[in-house]
CSV table of C-alpha atoms in Angstrom, one decimal:
chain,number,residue,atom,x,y,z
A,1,UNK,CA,-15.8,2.3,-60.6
A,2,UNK,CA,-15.3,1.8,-56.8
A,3,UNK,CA,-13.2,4.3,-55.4
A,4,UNK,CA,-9.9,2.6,-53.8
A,5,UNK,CA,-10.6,3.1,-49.7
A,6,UNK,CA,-7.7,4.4,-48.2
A,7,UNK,CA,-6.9,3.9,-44.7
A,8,UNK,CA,-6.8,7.3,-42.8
A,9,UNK,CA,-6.3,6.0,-39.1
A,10,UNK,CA,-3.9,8.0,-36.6
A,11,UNK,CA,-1.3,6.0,-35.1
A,12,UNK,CA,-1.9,5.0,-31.3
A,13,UNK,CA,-0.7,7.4,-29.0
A,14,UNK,CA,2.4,5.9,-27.4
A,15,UNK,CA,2.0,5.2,-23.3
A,16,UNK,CA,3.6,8.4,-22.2
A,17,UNK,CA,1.2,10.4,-24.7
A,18,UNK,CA,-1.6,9.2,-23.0
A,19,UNK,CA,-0.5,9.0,-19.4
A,20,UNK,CA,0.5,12.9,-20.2
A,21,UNK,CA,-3.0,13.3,-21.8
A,22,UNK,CA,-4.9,11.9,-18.6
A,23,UNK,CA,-2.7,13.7,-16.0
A,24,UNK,CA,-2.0,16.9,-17.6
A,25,UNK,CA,-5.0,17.5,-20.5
A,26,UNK,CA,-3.2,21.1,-21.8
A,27,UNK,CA,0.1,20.2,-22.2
A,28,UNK,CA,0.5,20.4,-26.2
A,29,UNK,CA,-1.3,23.9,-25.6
A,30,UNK,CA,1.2,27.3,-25.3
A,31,UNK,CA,0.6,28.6,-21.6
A,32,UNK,CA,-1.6,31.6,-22.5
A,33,UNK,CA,-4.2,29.5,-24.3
A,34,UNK,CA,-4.1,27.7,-21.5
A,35,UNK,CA,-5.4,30.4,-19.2
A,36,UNK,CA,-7.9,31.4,-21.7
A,37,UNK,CA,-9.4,27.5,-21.9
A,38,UNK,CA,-9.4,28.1,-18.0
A,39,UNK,CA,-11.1,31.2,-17.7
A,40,UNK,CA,-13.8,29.9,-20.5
A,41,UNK,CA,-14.8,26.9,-18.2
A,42,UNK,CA,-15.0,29.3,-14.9
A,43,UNK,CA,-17.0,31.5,-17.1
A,44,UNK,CA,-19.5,28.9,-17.4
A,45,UNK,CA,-19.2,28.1,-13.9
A,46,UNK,CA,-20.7,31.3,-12.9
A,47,UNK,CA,-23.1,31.6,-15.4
A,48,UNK,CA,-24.2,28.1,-14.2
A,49,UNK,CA,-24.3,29.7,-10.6
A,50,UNK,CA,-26.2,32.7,-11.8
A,51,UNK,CA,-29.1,30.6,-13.6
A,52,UNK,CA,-29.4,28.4,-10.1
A,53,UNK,CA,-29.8,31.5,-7.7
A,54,UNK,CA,-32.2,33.1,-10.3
A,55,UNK,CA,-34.4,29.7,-9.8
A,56,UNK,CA,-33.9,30.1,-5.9
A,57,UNK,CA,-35.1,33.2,-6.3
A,58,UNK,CA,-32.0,35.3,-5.4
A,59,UNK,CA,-31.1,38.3,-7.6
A,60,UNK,CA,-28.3,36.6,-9.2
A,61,UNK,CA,-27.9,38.0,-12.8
A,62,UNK,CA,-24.8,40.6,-14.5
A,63,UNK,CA,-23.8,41.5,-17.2
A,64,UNK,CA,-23.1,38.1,-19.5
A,65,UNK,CA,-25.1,36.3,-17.4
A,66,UNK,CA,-23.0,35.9,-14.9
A,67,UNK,CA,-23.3,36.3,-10.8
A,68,UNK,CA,-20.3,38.6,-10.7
A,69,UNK,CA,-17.8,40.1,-12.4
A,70,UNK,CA,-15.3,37.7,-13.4
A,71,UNK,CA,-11.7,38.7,-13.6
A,72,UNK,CA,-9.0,36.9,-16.0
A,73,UNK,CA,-7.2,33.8,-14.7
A,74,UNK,CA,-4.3,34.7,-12.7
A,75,UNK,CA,-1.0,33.1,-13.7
A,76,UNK,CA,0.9,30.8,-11.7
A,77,UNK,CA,4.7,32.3,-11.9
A,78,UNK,CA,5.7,28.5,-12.0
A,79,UNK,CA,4.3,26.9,-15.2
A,80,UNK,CA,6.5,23.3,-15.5
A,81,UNK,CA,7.2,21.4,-12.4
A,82,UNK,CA,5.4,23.2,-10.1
A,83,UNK,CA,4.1,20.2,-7.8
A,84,UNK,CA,5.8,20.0,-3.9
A,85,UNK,CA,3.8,17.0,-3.8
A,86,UNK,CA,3.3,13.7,-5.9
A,87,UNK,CA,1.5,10.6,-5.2
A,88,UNK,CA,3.2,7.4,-7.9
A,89,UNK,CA,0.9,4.2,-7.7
A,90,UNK,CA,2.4,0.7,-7.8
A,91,UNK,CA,0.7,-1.4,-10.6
A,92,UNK,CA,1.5,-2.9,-13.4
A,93,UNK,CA,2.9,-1.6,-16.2
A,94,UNK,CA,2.5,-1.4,-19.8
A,95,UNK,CA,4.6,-4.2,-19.8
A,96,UNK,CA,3.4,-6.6,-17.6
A,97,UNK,CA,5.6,-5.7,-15.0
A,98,UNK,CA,3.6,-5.3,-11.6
A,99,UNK,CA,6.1,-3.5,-9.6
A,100,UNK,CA,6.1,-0.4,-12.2
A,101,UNK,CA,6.0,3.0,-9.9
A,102,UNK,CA,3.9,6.0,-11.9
A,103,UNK,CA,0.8,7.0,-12.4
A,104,UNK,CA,-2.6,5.6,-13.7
A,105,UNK,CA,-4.0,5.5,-17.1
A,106,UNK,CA,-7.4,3.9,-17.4
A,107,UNK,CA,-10.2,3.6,-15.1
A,108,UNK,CA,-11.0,0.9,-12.6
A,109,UNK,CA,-14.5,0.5,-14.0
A,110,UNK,CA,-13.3,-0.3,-17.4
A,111,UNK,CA,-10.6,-2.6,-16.0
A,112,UNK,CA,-8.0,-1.4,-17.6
A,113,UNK,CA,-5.6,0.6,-15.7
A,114,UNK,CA,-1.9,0.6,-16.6
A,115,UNK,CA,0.8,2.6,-14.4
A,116,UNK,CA,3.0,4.2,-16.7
A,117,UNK,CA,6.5,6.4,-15.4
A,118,UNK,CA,6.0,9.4,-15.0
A,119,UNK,CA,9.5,10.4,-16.3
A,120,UNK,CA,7.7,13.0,-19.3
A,121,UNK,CA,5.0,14.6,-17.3
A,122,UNK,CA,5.4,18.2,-17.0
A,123,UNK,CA,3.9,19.3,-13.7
A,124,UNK,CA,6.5,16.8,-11.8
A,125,UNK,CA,9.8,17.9,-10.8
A,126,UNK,CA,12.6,16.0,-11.7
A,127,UNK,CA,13.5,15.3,-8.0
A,128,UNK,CA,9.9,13.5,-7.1
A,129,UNK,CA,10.8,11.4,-10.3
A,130,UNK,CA,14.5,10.3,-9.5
A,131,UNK,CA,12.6,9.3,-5.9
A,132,UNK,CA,10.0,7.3,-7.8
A,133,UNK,CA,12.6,5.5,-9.8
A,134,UNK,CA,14.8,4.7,-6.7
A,135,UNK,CA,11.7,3.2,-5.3
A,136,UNK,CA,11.0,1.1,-8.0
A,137,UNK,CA,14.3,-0.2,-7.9
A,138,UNK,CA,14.1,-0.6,-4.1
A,139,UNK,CA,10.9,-3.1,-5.3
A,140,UNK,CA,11.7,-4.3,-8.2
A,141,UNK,CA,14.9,-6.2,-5.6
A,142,UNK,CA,12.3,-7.6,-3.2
A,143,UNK,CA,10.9,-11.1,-2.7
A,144,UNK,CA,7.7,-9.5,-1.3
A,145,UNK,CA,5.3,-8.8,-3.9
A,146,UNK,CA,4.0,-5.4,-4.8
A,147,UNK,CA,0.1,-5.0,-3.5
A,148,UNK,CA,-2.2,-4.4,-6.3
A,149,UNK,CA,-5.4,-5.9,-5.3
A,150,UNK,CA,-6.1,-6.4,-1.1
A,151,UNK,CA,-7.1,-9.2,-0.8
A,152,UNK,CA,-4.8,-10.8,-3.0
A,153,UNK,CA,-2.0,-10.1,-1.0
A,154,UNK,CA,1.0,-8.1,-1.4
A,155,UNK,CA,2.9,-5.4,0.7
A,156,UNK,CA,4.3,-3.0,-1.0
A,157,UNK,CA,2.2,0.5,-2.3
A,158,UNK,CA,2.3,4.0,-3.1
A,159,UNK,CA,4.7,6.5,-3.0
A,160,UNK,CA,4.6,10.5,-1.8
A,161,UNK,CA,7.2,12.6,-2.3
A,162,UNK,CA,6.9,16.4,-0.6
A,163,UNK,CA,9.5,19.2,-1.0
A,164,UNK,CA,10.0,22.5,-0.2
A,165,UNK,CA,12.2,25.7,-2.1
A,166,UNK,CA,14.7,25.1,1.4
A,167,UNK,CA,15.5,22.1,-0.2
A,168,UNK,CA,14.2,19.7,1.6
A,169,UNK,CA,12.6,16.2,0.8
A,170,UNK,CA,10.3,13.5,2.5
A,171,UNK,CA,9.4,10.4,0.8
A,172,UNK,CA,6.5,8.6,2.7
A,173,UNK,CA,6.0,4.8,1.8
A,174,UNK,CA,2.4,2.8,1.9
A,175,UNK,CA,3.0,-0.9,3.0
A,176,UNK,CA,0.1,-3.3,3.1
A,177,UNK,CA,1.3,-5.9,6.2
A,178,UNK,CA,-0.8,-8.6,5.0
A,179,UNK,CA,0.2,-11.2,8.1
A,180,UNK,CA,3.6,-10.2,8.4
A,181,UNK,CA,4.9,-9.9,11.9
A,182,UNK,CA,6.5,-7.4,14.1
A,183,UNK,CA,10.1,-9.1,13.0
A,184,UNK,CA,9.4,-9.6,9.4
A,185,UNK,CA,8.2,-5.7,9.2
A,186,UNK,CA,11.6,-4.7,11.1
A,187,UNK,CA,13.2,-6.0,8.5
A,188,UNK,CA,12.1,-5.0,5.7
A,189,UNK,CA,11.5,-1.2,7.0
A,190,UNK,CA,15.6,-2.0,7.9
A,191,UNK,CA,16.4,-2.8,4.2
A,192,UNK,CA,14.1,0.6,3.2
A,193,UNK,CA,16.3,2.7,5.4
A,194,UNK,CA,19.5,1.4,4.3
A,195,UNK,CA,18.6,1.5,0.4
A,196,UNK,CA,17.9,5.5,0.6
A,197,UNK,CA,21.0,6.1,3.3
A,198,UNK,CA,23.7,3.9,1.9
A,199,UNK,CA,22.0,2.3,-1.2
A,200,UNK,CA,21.2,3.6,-4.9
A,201,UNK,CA,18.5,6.0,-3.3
A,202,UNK,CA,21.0,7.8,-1.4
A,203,UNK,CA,20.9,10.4,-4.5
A,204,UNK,CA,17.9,11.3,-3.5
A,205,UNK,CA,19.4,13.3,-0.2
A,206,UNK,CA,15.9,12.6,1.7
A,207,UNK,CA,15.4,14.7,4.4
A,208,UNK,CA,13.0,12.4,6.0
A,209,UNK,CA,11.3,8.9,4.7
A,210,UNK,CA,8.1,7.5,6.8
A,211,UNK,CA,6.7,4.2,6.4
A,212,UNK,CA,3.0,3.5,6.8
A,213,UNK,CA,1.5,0.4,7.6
A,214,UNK,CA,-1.6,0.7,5.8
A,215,UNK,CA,-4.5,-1.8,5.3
A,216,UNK,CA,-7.4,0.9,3.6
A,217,UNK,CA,-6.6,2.7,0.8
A,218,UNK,CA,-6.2,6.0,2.5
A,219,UNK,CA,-4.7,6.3,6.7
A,220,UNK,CA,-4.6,9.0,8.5
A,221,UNK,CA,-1.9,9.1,11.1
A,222,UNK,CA,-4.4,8.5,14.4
A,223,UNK,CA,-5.6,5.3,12.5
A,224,UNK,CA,-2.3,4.3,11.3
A,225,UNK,CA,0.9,6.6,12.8
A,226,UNK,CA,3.7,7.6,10.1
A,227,UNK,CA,6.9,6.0,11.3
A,228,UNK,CA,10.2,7.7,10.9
A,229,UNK,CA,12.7,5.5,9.5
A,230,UNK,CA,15.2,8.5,8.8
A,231,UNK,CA,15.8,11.9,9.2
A,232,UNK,CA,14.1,14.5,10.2
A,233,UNK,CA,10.1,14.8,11.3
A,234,UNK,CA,9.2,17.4,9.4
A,235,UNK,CA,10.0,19.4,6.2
A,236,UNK,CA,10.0,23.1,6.2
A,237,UNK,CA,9.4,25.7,3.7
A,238,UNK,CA,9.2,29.7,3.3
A,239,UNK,CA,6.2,31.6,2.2
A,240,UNK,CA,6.0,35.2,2.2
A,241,UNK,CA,8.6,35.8,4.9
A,242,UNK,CA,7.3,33.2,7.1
A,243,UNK,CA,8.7,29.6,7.9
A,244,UNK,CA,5.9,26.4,7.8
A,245,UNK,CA,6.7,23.1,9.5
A,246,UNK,CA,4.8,20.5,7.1
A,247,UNK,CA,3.7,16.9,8.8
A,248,UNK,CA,3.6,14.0,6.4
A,249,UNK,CA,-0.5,14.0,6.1
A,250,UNK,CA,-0.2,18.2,6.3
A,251,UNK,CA,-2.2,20.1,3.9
A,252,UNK,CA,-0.5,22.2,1.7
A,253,UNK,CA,-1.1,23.8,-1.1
A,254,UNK,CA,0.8,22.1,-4.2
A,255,UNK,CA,2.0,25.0,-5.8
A,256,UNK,CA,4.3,27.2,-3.5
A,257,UNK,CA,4.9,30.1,-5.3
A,258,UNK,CA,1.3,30.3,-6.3
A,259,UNK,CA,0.2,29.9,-3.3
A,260,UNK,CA,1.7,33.3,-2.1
A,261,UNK,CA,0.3,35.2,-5.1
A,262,UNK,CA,-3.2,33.8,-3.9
A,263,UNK,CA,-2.5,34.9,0.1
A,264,UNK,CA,-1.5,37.9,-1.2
A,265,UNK,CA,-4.8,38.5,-2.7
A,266,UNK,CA,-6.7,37.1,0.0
A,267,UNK,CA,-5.0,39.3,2.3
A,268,UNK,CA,-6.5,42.1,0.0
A,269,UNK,CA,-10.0,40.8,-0.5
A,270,UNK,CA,-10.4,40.5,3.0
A,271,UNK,CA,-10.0,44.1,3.5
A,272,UNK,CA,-9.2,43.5,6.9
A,273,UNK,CA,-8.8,46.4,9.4
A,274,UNK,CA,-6.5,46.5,12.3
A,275,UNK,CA,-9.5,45.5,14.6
A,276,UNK,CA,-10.5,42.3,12.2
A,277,UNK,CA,-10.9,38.7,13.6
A,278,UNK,CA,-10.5,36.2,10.5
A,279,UNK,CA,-12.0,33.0,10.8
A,280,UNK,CA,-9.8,30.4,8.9
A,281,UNK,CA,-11.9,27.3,8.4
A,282,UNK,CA,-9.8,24.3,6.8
A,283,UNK,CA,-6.6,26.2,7.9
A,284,UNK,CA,-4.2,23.0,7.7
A,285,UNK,CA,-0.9,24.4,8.5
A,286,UNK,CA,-2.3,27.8,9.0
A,287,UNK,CA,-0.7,29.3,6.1
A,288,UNK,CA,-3.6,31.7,5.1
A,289,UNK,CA,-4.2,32.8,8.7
A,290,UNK,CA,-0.4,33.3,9.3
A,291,UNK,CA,0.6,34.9,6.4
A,292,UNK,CA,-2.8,37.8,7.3
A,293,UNK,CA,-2.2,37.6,10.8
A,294,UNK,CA,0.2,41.0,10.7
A,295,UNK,CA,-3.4,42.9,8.8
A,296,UNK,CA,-6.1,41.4,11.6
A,297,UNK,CA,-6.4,41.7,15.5
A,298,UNK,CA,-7.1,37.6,15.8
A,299,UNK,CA,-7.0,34.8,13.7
A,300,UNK,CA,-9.0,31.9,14.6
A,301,UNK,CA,-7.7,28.5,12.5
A,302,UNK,CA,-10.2,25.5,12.5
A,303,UNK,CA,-8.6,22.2,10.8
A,304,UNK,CA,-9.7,18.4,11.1
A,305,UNK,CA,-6.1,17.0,10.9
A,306,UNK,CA,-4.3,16.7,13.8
A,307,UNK,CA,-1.0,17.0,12.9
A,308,UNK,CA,-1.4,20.0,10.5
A,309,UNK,CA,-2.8,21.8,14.2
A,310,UNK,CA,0.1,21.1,15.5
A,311,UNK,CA,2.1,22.2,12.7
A,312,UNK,CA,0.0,25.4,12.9
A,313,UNK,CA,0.6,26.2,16.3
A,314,UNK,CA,4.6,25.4,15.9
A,315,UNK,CA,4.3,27.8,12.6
A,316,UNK,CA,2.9,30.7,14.8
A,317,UNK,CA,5.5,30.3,17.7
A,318,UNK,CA,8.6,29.8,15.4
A,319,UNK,CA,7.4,33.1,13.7
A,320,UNK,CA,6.5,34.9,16.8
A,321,UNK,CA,3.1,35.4,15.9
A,322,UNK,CA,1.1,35.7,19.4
A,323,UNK,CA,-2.8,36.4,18.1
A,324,UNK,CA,-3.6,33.4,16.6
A,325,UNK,CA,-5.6,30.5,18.2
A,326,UNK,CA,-6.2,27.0,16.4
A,327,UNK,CA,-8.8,24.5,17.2
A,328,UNK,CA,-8.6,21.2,16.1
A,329,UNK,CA,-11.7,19.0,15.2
A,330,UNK,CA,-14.1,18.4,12.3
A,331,UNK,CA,-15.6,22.0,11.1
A,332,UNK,CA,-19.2,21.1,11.2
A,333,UNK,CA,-18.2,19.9,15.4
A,334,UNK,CA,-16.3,23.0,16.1
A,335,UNK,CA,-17.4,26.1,14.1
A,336,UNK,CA,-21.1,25.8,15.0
A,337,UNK,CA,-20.2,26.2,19.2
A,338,UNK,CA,-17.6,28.4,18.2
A,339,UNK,CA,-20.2,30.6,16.6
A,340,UNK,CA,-23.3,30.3,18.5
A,341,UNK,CA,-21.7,31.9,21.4
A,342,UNK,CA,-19.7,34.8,19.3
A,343,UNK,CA,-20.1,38.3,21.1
A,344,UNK,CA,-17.3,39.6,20.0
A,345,UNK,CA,-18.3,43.6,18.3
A,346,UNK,CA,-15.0,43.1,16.4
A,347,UNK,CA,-16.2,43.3,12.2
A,348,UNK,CA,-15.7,39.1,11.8
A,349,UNK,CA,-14.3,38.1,7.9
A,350,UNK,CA,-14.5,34.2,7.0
A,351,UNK,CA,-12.0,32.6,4.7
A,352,UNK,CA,-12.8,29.1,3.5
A,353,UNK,CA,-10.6,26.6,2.3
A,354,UNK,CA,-12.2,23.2,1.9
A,355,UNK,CA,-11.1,19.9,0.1
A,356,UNK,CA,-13.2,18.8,-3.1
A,357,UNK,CA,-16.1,17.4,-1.1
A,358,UNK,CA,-16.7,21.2,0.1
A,359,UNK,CA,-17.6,22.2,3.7
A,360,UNK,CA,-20.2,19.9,5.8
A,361,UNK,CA,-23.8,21.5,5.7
A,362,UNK,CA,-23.6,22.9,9.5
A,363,UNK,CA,-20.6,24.9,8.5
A,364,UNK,CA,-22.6,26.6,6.3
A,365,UNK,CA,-25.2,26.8,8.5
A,366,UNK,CA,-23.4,28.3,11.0
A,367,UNK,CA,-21.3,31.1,9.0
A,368,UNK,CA,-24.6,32.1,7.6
A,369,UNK,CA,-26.7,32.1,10.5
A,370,UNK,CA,-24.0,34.3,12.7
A,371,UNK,CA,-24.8,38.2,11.7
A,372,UNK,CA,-21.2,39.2,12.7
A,373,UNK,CA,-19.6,37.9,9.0
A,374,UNK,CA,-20.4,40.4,6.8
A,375,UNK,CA,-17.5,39.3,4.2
A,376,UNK,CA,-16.7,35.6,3.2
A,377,UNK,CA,-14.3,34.5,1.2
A,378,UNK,CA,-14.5,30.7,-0.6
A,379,UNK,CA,-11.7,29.6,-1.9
A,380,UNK,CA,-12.5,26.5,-3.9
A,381,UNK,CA,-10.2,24.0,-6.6
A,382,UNK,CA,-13.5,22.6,-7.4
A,383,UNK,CA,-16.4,25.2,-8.0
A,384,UNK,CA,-18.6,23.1,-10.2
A,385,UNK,CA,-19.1,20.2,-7.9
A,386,UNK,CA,-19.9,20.3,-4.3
A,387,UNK,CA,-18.5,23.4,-3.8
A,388,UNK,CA,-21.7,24.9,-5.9
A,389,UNK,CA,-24.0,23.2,-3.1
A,390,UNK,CA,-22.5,25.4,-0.6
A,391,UNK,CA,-22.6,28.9,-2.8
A,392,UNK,CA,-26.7,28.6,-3.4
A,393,UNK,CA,-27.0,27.4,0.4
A,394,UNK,CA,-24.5,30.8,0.9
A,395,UNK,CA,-27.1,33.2,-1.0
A,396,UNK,CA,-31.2,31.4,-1.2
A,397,UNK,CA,-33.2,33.5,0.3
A,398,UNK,CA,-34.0,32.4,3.7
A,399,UNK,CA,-35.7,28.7,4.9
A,400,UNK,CA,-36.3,27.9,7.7
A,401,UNK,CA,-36.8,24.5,6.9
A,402,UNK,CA,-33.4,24.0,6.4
A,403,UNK,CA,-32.6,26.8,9.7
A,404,UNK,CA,-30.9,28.8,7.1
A,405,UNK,CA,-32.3,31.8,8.8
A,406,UNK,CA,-29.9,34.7,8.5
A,407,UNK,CA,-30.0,37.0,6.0
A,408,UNK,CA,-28.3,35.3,2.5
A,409,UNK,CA,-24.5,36.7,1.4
A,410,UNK,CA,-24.2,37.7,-2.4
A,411,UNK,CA,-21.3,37.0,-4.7
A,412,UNK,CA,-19.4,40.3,-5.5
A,413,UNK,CA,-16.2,39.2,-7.7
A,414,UNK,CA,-14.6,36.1,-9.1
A,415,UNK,CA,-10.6,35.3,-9.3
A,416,UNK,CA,-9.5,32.1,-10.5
A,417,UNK,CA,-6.0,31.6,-10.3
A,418,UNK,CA,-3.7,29.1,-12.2
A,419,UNK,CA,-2.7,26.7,-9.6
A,420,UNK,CA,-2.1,23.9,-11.8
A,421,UNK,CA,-0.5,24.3,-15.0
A,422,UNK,CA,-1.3,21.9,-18.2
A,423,UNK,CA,-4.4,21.2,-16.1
A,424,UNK,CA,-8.0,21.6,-16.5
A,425,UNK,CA,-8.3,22.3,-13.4
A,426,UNK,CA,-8.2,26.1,-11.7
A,427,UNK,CA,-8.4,27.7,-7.6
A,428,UNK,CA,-11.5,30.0,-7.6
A,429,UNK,CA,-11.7,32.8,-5.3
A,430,UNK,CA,-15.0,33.9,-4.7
A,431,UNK,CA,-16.0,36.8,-2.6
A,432,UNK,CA,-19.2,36.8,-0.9
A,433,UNK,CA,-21.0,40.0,0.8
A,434,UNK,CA,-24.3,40.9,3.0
């Protein structure tokens, strides 16, 4: 007799399951199993690290098969929404409407991406949401259409909302001109203005909202400036006793009260004597430098974005903080001079802080070819991509070939810390020595 076939299929995962899936991966998972997923993938990490120095022919293995002792994940005292900073996407959404403000699901390769709200996601705070929804109101009330393809046409485009624990909110708008003109754009950044002022979005209490005229995907402020349609220029917020100035385009790190539970430890990596000179290479708004610049003799910031220099320098005046010098400038232009010249008998420590792509080949070059930094600290929210590049070019034995000359560091001790709840995703703090 055939055996009757019955159907076992799940039901689809609604919209906001999946959206909460893609953005957030661990969310169904209680918080401690989430640090233990976390500090299983690191584990790998440097195990993976380990096996490439042993084929470079560095003395890379420990215990477990690791490069160093790895200690567990550090939790972030904030575990739901965390985030001082949020970047919606206008699309269309799961129901056809193309003005929806949220996040994406689906990839642009498999041509089928959907924004859906992101009114569930746990990571978000409810104020970046009740900004997103304004602004999708604000859109969903304009002729203009909303910009989902270039060179289709459209104007309007993302949305980032920043704020701080003082309070404070900025809401920065992306606007695709098309061949609007000077008048056209005056009114329409006119009708913005008077929305989140006098309109619905005056619930949101901005503190500041910038408009961007924006014709790439991604505009700095040199190639396209931030405009101030309202309030005030910049946001501030409080970290470890200090005050920060943040710019619009300003890196900072997206979880506040992390973030001083990681300078805290950085300040004790370092071991830093009273006659220390740290080198803070992608310093942004100097927040590591400032918040260590009490332990050290000098702080020296290097940053590529403008703005956050400035930010710096205003951050070390407001807090009467006189030994700290910032230079502004791509790292793989500025550190190399920097270096090549240093004299300086002060013991030198290095703490690095670079985006995703990891730091430009010179840099590395140049902090490993300059005998003076004995102790480096890497500071990476993405160890297993390009930031691995840089830790073997950190420790091979020496090649000439590639003028990596001076004599290789070693990793000592691994701390990840949980920067991102209900993420994958972790900061690693690796401490290098020679």
């Amino acid at each position: 007799k055939e055996r009757a076939r019955v159907s076992c299929s799940l039901p689809e995962p609604s919209w906001e399951e999946r959206l909460a899936n893609a953005v957030t991966p661990l969310w169904r998972l209680p918080y401690q199993e989430q640090l233990q997923v976390k500090y299983e993938s690191q584990r790998k990490i440097l195990q993976t690290l380990a096996s490439r120095l042993e084929e470079l022919g560095a003395d890379a293995q420990k215990p477990g098969g690791l490069c160093c002792p790895l200690q567990p994940v550090v939790p972030s005292p904030v575990i739901n929404g965390y985030r001082n900073k949020s970047t919606f996407s206008v699309n269309r959404g799961p129901d056809g409407n193309p003005k929806t403000v949220g996040l994406y699901v689906g990839t642009g390769r498999g041509r089928n991406i959907v924004c859906v709200k992101a009114n569930h996601v746990e990571n978000i705070p409810s104020n970046h949401k009740q900004v997103a929804q304004c602004y999708e109101e604000f859109i969903s009330h304009s002729p203009l259409d909303s910009c989902i393809l270039f060179h289709e046409g459209g104007h309007w485009r993302e949305l980032v909302v920043r704020t701080t624990s003082c309070g404070h909110t900025m809401a920065i708008i992306t606007f695709h001109p098309q061949q609007l003109g000077q008048e056209a754009l005056a009114t329409q950044k006119a009708l913005l203005k008077e929305f989140f002022t006098c309109g619905p979005g005056a619930v949101c209490a901005l503190t500041s909202l910038y408009f961007q005229e924006s014709t790439m995907t991604r505009c700095s402020h040199e190639q396209s400036p931030y405009q101030l349609l309202h309030g005030a220029p910049h946001i501030f917020e409080e970290l470890l006793g200090l005050k920060f100035r943040i710019s619009p385009d300003a890196f900072f790190q997206v979880n506040t009260a992390g973030a001083e539970v990681l300078y805290q430890a950085v300040g004790e990596l370092c071991q830093a004597t009273g006659d220390t000179v740290l080198l803070d290479i992608c310093c942004g708004t100097g927040t590591i430098g400032l918040s260590l610049a009490h332990q050290v003799s000098k702080v020296i910031g290097v940053e590529v974005v403008e703005k956050a220099i400035e930010d710096a320098e205003w951050n070390a005046a407001f807090n009467g903080i006189s030994n700290c010098e910032f230079h502004s400038g791509k790292a793989e232009a500025v550190l190399p001079q920097l270096l090549a010249s240093w004299e300086d008998a002060r013991p030198l420590v290095a703490v690095v802080n670079p985006s995703r792509a990891g730091l430009h080949y010179r840099v590395v070059r140049a902090i490993r070819n300059c005998r003076s930094i004995r102790r480096l600290l890497y500071i990476s929210c993405k160890p297993e991509g390009e930031a691995m590049r840089n830790f073997l070019e950190l420790c091979c034995p020496p090649e000439p070939r590639k003028k990596l000359v001076g004599e290789p560091f070693a990793p000592v001790l691994a701390i990840p810390f949980d920067m991102f709840p209900h993420t994958v995703h972790c900061e690693l703090v690796l401490l290098f020595t020679r």
